[in-house]
Short mmCIF file of C-alpha atoms in Angstrom, two decimals:
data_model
loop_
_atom_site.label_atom_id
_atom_site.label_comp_id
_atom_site.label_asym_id
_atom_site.label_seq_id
_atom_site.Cartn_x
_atom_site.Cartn_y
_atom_site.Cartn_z
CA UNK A 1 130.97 -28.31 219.39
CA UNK A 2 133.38 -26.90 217.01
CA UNK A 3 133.58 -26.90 213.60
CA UNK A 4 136.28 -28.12 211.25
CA UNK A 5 136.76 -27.75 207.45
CA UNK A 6 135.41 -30.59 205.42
CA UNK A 7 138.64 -30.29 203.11
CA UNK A 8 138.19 -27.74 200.77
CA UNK A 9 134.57 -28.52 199.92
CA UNK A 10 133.85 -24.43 201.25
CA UNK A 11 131.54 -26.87 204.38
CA UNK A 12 132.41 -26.59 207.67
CA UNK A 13 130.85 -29.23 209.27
CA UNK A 14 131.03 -30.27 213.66
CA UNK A 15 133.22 -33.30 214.90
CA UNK A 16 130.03 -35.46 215.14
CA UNK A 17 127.63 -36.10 212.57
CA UNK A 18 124.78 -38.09 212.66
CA UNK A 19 123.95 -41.47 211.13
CA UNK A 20 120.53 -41.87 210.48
CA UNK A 21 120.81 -45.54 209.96
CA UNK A 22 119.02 -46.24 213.09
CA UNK A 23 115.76 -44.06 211.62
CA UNK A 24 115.81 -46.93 208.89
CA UNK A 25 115.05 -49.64 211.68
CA UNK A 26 118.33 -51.06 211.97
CA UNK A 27 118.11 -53.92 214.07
CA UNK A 28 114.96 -52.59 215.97
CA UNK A 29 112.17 -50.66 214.67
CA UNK A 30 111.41 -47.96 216.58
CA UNK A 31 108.16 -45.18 216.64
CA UNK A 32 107.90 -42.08 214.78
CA UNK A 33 107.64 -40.11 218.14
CA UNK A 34 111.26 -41.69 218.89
CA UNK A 35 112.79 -40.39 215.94
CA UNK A 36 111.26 -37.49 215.96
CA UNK A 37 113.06 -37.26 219.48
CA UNK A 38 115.86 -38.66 218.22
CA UNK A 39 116.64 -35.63 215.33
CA UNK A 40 115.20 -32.71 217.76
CA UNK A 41 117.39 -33.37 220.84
CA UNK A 42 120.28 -33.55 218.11
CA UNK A 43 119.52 -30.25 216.91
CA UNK A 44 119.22 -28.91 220.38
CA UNK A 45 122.85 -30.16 221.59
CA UNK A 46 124.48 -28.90 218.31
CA UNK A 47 124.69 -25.74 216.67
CA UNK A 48 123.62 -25.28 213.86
CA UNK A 49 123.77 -26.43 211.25
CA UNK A 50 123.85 -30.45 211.73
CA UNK A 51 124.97 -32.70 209.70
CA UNK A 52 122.71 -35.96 209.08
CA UNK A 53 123.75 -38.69 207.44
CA UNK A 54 121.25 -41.10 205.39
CA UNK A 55 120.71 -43.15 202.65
CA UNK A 56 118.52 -44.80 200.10
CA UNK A 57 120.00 -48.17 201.45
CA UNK A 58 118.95 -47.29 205.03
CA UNK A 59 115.47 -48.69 205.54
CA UNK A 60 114.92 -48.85 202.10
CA UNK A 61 114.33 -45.04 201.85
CA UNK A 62 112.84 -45.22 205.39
CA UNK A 63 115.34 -43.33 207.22
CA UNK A 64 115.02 -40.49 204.57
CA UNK A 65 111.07 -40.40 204.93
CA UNK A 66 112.09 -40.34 208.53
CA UNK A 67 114.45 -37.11 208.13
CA UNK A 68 111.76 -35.12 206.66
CA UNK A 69 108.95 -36.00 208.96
CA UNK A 70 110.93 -34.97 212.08
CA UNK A 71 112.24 -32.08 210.75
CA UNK A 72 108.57 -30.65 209.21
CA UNK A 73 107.49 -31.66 212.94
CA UNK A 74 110.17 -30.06 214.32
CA UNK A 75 109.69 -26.83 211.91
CA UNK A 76 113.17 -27.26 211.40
CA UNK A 77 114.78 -24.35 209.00
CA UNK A 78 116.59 -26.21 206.27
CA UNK A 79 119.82 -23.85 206.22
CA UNK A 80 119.91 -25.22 209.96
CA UNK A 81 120.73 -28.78 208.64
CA UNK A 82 123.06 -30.54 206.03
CA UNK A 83 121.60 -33.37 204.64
CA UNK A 84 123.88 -35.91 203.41
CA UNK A 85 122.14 -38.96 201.11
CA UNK A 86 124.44 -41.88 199.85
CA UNK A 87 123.25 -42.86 196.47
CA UNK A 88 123.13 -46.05 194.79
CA UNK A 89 120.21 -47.54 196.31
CA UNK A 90 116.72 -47.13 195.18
CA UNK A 91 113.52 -48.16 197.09
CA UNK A 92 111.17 -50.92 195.05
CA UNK A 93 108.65 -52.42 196.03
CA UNK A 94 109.03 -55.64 198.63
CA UNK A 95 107.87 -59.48 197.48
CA UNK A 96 109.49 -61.41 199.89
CA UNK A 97 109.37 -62.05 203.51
CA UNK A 98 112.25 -59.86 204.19
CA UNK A 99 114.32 -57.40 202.31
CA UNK A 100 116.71 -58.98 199.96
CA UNK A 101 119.55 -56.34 200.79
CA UNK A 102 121.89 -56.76 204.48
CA UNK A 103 119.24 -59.91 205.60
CA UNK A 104 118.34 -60.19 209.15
CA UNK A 105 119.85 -56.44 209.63
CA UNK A 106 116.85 -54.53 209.01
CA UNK A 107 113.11 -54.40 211.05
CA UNK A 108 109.72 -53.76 210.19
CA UNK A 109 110.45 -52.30 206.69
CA UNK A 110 107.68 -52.25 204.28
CA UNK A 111 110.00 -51.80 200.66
CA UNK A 112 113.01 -53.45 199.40
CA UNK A 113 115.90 -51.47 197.67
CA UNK A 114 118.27 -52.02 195.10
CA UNK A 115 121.62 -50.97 193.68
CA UNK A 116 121.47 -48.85 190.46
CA UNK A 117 124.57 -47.34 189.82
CA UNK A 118 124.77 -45.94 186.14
CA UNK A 119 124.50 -41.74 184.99
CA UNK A 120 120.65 -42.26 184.98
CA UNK A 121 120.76 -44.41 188.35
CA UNK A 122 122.27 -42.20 190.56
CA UNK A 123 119.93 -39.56 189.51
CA UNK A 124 116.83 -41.42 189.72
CA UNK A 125 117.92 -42.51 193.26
CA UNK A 126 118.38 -38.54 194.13
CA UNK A 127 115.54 -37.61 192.41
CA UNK A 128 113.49 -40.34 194.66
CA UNK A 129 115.79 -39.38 198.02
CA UNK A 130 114.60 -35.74 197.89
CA UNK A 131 111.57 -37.06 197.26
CA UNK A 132 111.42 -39.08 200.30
CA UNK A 133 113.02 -36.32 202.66
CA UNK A 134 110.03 -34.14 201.32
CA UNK A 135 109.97 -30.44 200.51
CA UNK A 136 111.19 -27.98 201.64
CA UNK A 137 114.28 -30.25 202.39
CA UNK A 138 116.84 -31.55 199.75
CA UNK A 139 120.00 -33.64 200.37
CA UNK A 140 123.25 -31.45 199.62
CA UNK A 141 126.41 -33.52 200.48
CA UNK A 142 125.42 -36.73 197.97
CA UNK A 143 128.04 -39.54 196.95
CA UNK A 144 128.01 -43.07 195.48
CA UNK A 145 127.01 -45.40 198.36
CA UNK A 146 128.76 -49.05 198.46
CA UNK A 147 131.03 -49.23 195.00
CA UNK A 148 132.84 -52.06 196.57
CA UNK A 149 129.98 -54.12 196.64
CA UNK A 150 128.61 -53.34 192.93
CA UNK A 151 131.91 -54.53 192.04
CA UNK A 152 131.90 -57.65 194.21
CA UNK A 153 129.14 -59.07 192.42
CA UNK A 154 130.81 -59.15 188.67
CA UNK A 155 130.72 -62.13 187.22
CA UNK A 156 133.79 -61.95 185.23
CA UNK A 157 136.86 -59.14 184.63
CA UNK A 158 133.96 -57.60 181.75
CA UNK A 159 131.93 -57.26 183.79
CA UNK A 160 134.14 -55.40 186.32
CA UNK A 161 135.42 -53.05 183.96
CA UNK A 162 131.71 -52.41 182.89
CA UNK A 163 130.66 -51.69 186.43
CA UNK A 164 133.75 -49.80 187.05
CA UNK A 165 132.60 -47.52 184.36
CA UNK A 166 128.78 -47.24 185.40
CA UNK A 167 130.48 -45.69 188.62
CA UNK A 168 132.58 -43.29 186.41
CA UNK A 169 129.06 -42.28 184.74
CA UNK A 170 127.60 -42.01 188.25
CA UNK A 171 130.34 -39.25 189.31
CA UNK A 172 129.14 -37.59 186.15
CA UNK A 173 126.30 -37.20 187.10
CA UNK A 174 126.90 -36.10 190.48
CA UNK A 175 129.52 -33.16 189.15
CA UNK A 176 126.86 -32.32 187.24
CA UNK A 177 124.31 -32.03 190.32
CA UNK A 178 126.99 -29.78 191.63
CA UNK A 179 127.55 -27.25 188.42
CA UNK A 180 123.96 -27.19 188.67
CA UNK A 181 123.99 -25.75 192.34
CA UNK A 182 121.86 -28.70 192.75
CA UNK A 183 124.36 -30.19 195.36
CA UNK A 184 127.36 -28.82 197.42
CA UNK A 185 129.94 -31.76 197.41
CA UNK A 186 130.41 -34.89 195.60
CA UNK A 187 131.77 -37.78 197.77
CA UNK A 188 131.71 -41.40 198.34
CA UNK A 189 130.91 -43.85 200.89
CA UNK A 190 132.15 -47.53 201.45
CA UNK A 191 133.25 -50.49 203.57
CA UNK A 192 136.44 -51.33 201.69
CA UNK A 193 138.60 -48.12 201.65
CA UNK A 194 140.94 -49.54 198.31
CA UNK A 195 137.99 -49.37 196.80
CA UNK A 196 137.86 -45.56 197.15
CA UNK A 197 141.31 -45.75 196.71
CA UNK A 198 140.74 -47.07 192.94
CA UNK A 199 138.00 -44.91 192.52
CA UNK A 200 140.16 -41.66 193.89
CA UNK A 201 142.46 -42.46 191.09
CA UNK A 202 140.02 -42.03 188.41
CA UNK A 203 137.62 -38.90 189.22
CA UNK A 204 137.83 -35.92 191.48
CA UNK A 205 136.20 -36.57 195.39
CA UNK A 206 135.03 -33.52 197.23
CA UNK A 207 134.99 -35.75 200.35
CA UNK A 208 134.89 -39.24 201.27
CA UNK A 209 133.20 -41.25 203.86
CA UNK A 210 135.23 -44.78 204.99
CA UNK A 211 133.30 -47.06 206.87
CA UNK A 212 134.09 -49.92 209.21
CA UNK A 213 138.17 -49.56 208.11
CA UNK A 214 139.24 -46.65 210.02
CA UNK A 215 138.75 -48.10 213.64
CA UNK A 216 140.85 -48.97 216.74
CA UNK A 217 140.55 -52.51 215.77
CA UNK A 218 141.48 -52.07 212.17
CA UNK A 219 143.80 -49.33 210.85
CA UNK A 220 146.41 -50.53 208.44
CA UNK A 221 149.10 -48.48 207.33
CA UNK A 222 148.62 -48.62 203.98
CA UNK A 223 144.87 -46.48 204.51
CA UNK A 224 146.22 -44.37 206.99
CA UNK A 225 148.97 -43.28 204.09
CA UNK A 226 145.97 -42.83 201.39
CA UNK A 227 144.18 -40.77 204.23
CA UNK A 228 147.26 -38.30 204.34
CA UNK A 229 147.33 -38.28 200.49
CA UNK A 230 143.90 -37.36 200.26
CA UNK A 231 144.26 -34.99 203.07
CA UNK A 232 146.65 -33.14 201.21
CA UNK A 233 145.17 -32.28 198.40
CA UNK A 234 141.97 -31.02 200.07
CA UNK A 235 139.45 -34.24 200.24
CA UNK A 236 137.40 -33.90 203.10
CA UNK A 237 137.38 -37.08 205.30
CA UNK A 238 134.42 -38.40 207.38
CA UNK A 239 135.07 -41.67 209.46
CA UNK A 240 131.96 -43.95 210.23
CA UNK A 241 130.77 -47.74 211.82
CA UNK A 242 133.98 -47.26 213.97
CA UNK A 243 132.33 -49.35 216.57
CA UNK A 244 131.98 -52.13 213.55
CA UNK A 245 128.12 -52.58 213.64
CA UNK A 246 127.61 -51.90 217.54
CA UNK A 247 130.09 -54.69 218.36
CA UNK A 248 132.96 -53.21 220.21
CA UNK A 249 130.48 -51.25 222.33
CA UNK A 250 128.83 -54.69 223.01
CA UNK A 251 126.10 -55.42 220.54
CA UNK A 252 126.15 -58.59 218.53
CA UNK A 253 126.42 -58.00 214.95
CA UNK A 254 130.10 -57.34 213.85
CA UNK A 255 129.72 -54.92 210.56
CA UNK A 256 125.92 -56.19 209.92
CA UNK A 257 126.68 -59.98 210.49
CA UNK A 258 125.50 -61.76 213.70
CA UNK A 259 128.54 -63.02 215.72
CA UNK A 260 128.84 -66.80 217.58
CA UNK A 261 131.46 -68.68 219.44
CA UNK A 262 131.53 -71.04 216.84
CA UNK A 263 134.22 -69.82 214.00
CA UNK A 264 137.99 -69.25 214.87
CA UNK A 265 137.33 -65.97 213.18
CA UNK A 266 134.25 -64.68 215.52
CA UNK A 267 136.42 -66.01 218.50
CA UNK A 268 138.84 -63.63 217.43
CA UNK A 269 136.63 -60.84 217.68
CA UNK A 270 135.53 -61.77 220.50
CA UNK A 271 138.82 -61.95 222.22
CA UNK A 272 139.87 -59.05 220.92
CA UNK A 273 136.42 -57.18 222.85
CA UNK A 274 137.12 -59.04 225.81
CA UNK A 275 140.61 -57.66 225.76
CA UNK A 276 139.89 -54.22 225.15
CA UNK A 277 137.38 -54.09 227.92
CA UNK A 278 139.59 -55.11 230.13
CA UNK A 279 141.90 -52.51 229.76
CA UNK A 280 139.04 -49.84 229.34
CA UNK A 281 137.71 -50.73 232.97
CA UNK A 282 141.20 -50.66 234.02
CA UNK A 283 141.56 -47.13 232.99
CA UNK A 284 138.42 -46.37 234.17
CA UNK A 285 137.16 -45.39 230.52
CA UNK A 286 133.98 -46.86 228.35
CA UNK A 287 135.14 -48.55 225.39
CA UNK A 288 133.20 -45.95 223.18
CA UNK A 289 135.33 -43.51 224.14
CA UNK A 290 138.01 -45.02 223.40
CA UNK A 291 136.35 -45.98 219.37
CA UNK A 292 135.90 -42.71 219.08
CA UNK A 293 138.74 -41.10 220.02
CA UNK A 294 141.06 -43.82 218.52
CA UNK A 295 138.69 -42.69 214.89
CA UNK A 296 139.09 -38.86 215.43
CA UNK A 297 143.03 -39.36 215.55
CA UNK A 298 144.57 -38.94 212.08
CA UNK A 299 145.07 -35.44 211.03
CA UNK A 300 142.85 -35.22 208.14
CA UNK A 301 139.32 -36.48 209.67
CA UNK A 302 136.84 -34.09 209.77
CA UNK A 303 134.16 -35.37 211.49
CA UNK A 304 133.02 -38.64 212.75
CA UNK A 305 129.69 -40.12 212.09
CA UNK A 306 127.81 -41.73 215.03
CA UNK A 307 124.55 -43.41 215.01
CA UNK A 308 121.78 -43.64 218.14
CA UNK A 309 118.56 -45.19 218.51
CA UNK A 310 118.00 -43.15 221.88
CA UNK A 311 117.84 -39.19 222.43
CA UNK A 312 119.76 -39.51 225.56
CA UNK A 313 122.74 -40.98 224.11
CA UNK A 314 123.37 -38.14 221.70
CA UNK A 315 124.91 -35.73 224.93
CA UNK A 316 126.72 -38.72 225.45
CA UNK A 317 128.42 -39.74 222.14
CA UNK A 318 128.91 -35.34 222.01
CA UNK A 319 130.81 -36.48 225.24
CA UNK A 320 133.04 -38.85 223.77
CA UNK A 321 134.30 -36.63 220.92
CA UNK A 322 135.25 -34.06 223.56
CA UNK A 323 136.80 -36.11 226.39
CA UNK A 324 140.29 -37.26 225.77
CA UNK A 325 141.82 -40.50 227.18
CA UNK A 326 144.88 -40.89 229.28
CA UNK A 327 147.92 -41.81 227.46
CA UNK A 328 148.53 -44.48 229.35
CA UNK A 329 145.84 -46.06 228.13
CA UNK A 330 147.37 -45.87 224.15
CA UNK A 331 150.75 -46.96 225.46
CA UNK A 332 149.17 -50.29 227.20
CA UNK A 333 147.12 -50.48 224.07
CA UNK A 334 150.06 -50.52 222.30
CA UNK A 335 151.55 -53.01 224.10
CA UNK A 336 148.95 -55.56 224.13
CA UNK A 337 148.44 -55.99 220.54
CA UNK A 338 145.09 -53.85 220.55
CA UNK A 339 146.42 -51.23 218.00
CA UNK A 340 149.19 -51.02 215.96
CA UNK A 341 152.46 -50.71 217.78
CA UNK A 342 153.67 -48.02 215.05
CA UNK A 343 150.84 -45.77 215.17
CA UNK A 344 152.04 -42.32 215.47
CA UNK A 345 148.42 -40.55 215.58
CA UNK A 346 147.79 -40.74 219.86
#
């Protein structure tokens, strides 16, 4: 798999990068000898070095833990793998039935995590997320993980401005990680892309990570013009969740929340799969390829990250960054309302 440029970040990173989200027991909890499976056939179908993507949030620290188990069992060199850890979330210790973060979206974990994002938070959470990946590996892509949702729960314009400004401290911290040689890139990663938008505005990004926006169910024009503005001036894009949770490939949670018949909304969605499929088995196509290839589109995406809870799926998601699909597959797309009738990108 080739590599492309992550802007001007000096990385060059492959199309696919892993999401490690599933190594956090997303949904199912699966055995150390799985994961371990997981990250070495990963390593074996791409050269090196692979990119994985984790989190304090995923697992509460588990999938980090996870990381650095496989790759000691693996004797994996750590110049053969970028590590990438979104930070903001910090593992503490867990006093109710379930963690309090994403309910009913995690398995089997043993901690709860929460959001601290301040100049000392961040740092504490990448102090404790090399800590959890364990010598002699250390995280070097690192970012502020969920903004948009620190700032959903303000309770008044204060206390948005205040939080607003514990982020600004955060990216202070993290440029300081970097003149330290402590880090490579600073970046971000959220759900709701004006969010990095805002934040874009108001300190320098050495990449960015959208999630669950950038997807052939959702692409307004107004991102896909911030996407070329940040393309230009060298900000390294990575697209993730384009399958929105596992739902357009099937599953049942649409971006982490379980989906019924029994909303007009979640009938939407469910229409909206029922259509696409159609017109995938038409073509002859699987609906993932068509995610991913829809995600990889715009010019200035990088790489796309893609999560698996089973080793032989990762030949196959390599697969669908590599195989293109018919044009008259986007043209009938067009047509039927799945994507946006203007989109210039196929």
């Amino acid at each position: 798999m080739a590599k492309r440029p992550l802007g001007n970040t000096g990385l060059e990173v492959p199309a696919l990068v892993f999401g490690t989200s599933g190594l956090g027991n997303l949904y199912t909890a699966m055995t150390v000898e799985q994961k371990t499976a997981i990250v070495g056939e990963l390593l074996k179908q791409i050269e090196s070095p692979a990119v994985l993507d984790s989190a304090g949030k995923y697992g509460a620290g588990l999938a980090l833990e996870s990381i650095g188990n496989a790759l000691r069992e693996l004797k994996v060199d750590p110049n053969d793998v970028v590590i990438s850890n979104k930070l903001a979330w910090k593992r503490v210790p867990l006093t109710t039935p379930e963690p309090t973060f994403e309910p009913g979206a995690w398995v089997d974990l043993e901690h709860d995590a929460e959001q601290h994002i301040s100049y000392q938070g961040i740092l504490d959470c990448w102090e404790q997320g090399n800590q959890l990946l364990g010598e002699p590996y250390t995280s070097q892509l690192v970012s502020v993980h969920d903004p948009d949702e620190y700032f959903a729960a303000a309770t008044s314009a204060e206390d948005r401005e205040k939080r607003f400004q514990d982020v600004v401290d955060a990216y202070r911290a993290l440029n300081e990680l970097k003149d330290q040689g402590k880090a490579a890139a600073v970046g971000i990663g959220a759900k709701d892309w004006r969010v990095i938008q805002e934040i874009d505005a108001a300190v320098k990004l050495d990449w960015v990570m959208i999630a669950n926006s950038l997807t052939i169910m959702r692409h307004p024009p107004e991102l896909l013009a911030f996407l070329d503005s940040l393309a230009a001036k060298g900000v390294g894009i990575i697209n993730s969740a384009v399958f929105h949770g596992g739902f357009l490939v099937g599953g049942t949670h649409f971006d982490y929340r379980l989906v019924t018949e029994e909303t007009e909304g979640d009938r939407k969605l469910l229409d909206y799969r029922k259509r696409l499929n159609a017109l995938c088995d038409k073509h002859g196509i699987k609906p993932a390829l068509a995610c991913v290839q829809f995600a990889m589109s715009p010019p200035g995406v990088a790489s796309l990250a893609v999560s698996t809870s089973s080793p032989s799926r990762i030949a196959d998601n390599i697969a669908l960054v590599e195989t293109l699909v018919p044009n008259d597959f986007w043209s009938e797309a067009k047509d039927a309302g799945l994507i946006d009738s203007e989109y210039q990108h196929l």
